[in-house]
Tab-separated table of C-alpha atoms in Angstrom:
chain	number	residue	atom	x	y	z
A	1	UNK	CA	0.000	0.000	0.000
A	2	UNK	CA	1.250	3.545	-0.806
A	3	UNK	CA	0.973	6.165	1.667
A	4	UNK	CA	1.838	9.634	0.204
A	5	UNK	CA	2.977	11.928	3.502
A	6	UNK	CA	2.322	15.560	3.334
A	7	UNK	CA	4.766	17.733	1.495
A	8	UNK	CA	6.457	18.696	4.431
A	9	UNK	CA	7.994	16.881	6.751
A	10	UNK	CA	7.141	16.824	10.405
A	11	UNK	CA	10.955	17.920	11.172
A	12	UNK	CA	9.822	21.997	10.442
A	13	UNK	CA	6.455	24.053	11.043
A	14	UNK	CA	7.188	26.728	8.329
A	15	UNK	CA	6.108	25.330	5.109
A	16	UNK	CA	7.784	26.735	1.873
A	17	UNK	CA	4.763	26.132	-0.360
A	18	UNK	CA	2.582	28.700	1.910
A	19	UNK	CA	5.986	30.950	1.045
A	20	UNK	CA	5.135	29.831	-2.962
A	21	UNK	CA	1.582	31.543	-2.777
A	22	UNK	CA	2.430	34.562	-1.271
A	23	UNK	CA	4.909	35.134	-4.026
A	24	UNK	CA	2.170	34.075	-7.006
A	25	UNK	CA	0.419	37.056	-5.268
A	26	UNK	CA	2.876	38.955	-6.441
A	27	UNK	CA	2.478	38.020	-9.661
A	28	UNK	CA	-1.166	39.470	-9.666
A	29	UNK	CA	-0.399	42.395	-8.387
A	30	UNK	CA	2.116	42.854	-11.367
A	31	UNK	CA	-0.489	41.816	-14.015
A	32	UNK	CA	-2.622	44.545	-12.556
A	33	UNK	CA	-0.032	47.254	-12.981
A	34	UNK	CA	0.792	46.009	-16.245
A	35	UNK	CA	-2.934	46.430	-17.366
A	36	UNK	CA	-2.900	50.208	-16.342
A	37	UNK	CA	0.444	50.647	-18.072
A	38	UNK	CA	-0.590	49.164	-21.252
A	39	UNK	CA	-3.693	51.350	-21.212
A	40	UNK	CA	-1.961	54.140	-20.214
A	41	UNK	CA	0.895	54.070	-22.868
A	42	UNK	CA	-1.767	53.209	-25.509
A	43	UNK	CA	-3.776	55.999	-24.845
A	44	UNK	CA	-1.063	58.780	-25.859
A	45	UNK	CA	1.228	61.129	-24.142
A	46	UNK	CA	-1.283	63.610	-23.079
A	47	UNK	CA	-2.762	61.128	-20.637
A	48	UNK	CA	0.446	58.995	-19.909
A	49	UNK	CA	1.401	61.300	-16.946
A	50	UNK	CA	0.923	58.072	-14.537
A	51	UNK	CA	3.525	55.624	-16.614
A	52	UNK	CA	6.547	56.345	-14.799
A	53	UNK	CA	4.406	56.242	-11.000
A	54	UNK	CA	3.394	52.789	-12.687
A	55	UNK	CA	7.280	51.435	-13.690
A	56	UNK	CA	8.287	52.184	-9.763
A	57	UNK	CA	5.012	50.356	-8.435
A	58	UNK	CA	6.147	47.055	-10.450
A	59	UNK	CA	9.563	47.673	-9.329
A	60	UNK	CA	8.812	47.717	-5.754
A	61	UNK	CA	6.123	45.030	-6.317
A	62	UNK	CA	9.585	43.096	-7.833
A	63	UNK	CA	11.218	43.224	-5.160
A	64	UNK	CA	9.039	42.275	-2.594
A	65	UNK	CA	8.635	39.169	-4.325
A	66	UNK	CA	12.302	38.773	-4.259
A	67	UNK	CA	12.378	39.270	-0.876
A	68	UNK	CA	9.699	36.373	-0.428
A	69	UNK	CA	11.786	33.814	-3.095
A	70	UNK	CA	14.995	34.088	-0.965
A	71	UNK	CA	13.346	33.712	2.638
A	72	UNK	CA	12.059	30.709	0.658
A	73	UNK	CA	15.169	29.050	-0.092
A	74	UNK	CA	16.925	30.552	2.706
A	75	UNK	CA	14.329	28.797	5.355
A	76	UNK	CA	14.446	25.219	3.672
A	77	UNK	CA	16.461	23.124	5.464
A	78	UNK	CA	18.768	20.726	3.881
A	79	UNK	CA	17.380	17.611	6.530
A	80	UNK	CA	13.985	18.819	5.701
A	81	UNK	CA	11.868	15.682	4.148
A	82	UNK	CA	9.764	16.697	0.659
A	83	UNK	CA	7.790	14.469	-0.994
A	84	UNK	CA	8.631	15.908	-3.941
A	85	UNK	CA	12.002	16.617	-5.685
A	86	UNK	CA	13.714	19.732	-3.708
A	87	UNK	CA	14.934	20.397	-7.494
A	88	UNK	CA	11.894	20.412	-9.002
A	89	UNK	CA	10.754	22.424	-6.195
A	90	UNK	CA	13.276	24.877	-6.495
A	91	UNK	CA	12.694	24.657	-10.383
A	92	UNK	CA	9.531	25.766	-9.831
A	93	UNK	CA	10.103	28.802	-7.616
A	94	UNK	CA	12.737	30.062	-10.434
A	95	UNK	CA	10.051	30.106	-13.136
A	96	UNK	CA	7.482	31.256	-11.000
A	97	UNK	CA	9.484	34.359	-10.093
A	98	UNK	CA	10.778	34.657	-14.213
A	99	UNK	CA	7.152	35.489	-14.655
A	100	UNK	CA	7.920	38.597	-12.556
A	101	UNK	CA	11.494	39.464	-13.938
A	102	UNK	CA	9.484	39.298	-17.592
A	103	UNK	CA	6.518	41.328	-16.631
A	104	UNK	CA	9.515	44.539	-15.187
A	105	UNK	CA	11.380	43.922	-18.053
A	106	UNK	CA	7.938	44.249	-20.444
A	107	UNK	CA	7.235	47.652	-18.450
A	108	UNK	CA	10.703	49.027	-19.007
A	109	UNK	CA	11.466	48.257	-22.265
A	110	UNK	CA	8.155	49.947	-23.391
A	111	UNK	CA	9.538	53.072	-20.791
A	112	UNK	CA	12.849	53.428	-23.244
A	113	UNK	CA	11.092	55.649	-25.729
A	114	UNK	CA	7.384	56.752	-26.418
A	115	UNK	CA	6.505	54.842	-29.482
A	116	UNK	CA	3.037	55.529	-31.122
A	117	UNK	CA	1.156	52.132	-31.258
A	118	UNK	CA	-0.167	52.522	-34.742
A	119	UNK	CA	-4.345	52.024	-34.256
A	120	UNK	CA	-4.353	48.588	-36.165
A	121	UNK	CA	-2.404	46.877	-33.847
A	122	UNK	CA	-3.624	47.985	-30.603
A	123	UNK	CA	-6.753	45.356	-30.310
A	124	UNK	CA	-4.369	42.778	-30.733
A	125	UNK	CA	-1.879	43.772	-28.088
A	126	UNK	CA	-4.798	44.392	-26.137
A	127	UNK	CA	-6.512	40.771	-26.390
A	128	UNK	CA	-2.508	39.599	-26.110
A	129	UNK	CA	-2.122	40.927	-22.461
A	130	UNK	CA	-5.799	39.553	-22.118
A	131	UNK	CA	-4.610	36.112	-22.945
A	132	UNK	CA	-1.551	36.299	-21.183
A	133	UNK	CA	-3.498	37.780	-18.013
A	134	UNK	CA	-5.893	34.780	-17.651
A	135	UNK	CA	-2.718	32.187	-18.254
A	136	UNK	CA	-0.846	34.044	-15.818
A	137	UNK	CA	-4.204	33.666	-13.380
A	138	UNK	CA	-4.912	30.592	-14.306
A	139	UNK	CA	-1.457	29.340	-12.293
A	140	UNK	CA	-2.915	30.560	-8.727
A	141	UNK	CA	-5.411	28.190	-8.547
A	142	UNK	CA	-3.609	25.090	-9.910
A	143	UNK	CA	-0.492	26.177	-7.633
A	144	UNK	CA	-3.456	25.871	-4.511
A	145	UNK	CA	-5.111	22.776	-5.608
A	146	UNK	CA	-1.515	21.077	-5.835
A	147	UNK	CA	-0.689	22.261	-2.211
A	148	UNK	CA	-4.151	20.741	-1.472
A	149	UNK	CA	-3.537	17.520	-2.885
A	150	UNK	CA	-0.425	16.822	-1.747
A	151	UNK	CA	-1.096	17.723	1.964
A	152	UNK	CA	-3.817	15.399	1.901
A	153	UNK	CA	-6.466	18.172	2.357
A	154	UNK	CA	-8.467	17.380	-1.144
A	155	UNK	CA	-7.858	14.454	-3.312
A	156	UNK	CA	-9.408	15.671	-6.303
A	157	UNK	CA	-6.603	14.764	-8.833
A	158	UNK	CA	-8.531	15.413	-11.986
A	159	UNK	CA	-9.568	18.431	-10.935
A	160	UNK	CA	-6.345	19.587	-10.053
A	161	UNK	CA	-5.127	18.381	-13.588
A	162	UNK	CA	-7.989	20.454	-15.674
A	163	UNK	CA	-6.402	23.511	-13.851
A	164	UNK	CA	-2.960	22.671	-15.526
A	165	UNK	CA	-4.591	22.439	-18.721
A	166	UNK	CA	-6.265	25.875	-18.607
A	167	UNK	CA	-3.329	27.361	-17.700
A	168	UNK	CA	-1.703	25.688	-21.031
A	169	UNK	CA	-5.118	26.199	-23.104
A	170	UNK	CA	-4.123	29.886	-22.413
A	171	UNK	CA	-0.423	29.914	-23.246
A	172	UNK	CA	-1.401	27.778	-26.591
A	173	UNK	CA	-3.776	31.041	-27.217
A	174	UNK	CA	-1.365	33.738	-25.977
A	175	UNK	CA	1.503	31.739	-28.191
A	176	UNK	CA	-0.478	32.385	-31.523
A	177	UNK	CA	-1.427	36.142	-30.893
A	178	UNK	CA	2.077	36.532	-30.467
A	179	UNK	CA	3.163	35.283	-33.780
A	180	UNK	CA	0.659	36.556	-35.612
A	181	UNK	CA	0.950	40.331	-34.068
A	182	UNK	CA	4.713	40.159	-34.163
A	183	UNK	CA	4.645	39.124	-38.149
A	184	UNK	CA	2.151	42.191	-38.441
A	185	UNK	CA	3.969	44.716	-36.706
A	186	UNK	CA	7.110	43.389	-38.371
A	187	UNK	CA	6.221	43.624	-41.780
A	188	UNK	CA	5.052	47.288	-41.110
A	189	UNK	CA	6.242	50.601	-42.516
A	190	UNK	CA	6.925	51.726	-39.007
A	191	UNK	CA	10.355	52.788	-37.366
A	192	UNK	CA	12.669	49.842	-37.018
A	193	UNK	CA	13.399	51.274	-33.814
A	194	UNK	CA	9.370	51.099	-33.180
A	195	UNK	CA	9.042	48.244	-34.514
A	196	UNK	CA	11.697	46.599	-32.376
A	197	UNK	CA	10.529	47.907	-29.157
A	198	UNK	CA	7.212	47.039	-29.625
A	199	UNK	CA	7.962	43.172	-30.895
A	200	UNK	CA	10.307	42.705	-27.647
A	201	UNK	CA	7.794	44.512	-25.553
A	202	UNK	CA	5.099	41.219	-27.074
A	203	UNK	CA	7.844	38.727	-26.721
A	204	UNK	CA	8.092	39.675	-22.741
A	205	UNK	CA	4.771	39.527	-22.328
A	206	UNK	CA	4.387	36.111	-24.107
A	207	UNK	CA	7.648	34.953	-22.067
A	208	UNK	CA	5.141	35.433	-19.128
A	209	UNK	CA	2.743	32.755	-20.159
A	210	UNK	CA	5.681	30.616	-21.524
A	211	UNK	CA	6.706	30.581	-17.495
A	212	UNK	CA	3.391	30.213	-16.452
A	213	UNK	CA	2.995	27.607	-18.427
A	214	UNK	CA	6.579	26.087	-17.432
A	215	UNK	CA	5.136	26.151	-13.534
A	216	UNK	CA	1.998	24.017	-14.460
A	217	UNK	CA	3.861	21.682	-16.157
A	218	UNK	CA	5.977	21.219	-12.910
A	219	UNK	CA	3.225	21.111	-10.368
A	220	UNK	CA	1.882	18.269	-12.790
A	221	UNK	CA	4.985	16.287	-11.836
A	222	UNK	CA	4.404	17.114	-8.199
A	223	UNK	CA	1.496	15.054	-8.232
A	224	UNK	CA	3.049	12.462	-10.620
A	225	UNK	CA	2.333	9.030	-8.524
């Protein structure tokens, strides 16, 4: 008979994985901030005035989740009994926290230089961040219904599994607006400078659902029997 013991061992009371969803909160607090930038910016310099307040809220917002990744690793024992790989664990917090790194780096790369977003491309940037907002959202719940099962508090497995495969439905979605808005804006007469900008600015936010995506993939091996 297999007994699967609770994530944690009984040898510590402070359990990393609580540490895991206070830093996804970070993460929504980003993707908020990233939806008033991108509105902001689109809407033109006379009513951008908030941008750069914006830029130091995800910085700080950045950091604090920084803070919360290394008390993480810093509080995990090396006796300390997992029932899952402490690599894949620690794999997990990286991408979870490259989510982050790619939503500041999205913000300032877009903070360089005001580019005008020409008016045909703005929709699809718009339903972009959409897509990559509701992969990036889809990740809290499947990172709580993981915790769940594996501390023996829910044993709804396929449950727990559709919630990985939202969170890739939505990458597979956010994957294809990318390419399709990135050959569009390439193939433009704008600025190569613009046009630069503006297809790294889309490949950060993509890179956020790619790491999304990347986490649910991992918390699907966490409950691998």
């Amino acid at each position: 008979m297999h007994f699967r013991l609770p994530f944690l061992g009984l040898i510590v009371n402070k359990d990393p994985m609580e540490g895991l969803v206070k830093h996804y909160d970070k993460i929504a607090e980003c993707i908020h901030i990233i939806n008033d930038s991108v509105e902001c910016y689109v809407a033109g310099n006379d009513t951008c005035r908030e941008f750069t307040e914006l830029i130091e809220q995800i910085d700080t917002v950045e950091g604090q989740a920084d803070k919360i990744k290394r008390s993480i690793r810093n509080h995990l024992p090396h006796s300390m009994f997992m029932s899952v790989d402490k690599v894949l664990f620690f794999n997990y917090t990286r991408s979870q926290d490259n989510v982050l790194d790619y939503a500041q780096e999205a913000l300032h790369w877009l903070a360089i230089r005001k580019v005008a977003i020409p008016t045909e491309y703005q929709k699809d940037l718009i339903l972009l961040l959409s897509e990559v907002n509701d992969t990036t959202t889809s990740l809290g719940p499947a990172l709580k219904a993981t915790i769940a099962l594996n501390d023996g508090k829910s044993i709804d497995r396929e449950g727990t599994k559709n919630k990985f495969r939202k969170v890739r439905k939505h990458y597979a979605r956010s994957m294809e607006l990318r390419k399709e808005l990135s050959k569009r804006i390439y193939n433009s007469d704008m600025d190569f400078k613009d046009i630069y900008q503006l297809t790294h600015f889309v490949d950060c936010l993509n890179e956020m659902a790619h790491q999304a995506e990347t986490c649910a993939d991992m918390l699907r091996a966490m409950i691998a029997r």
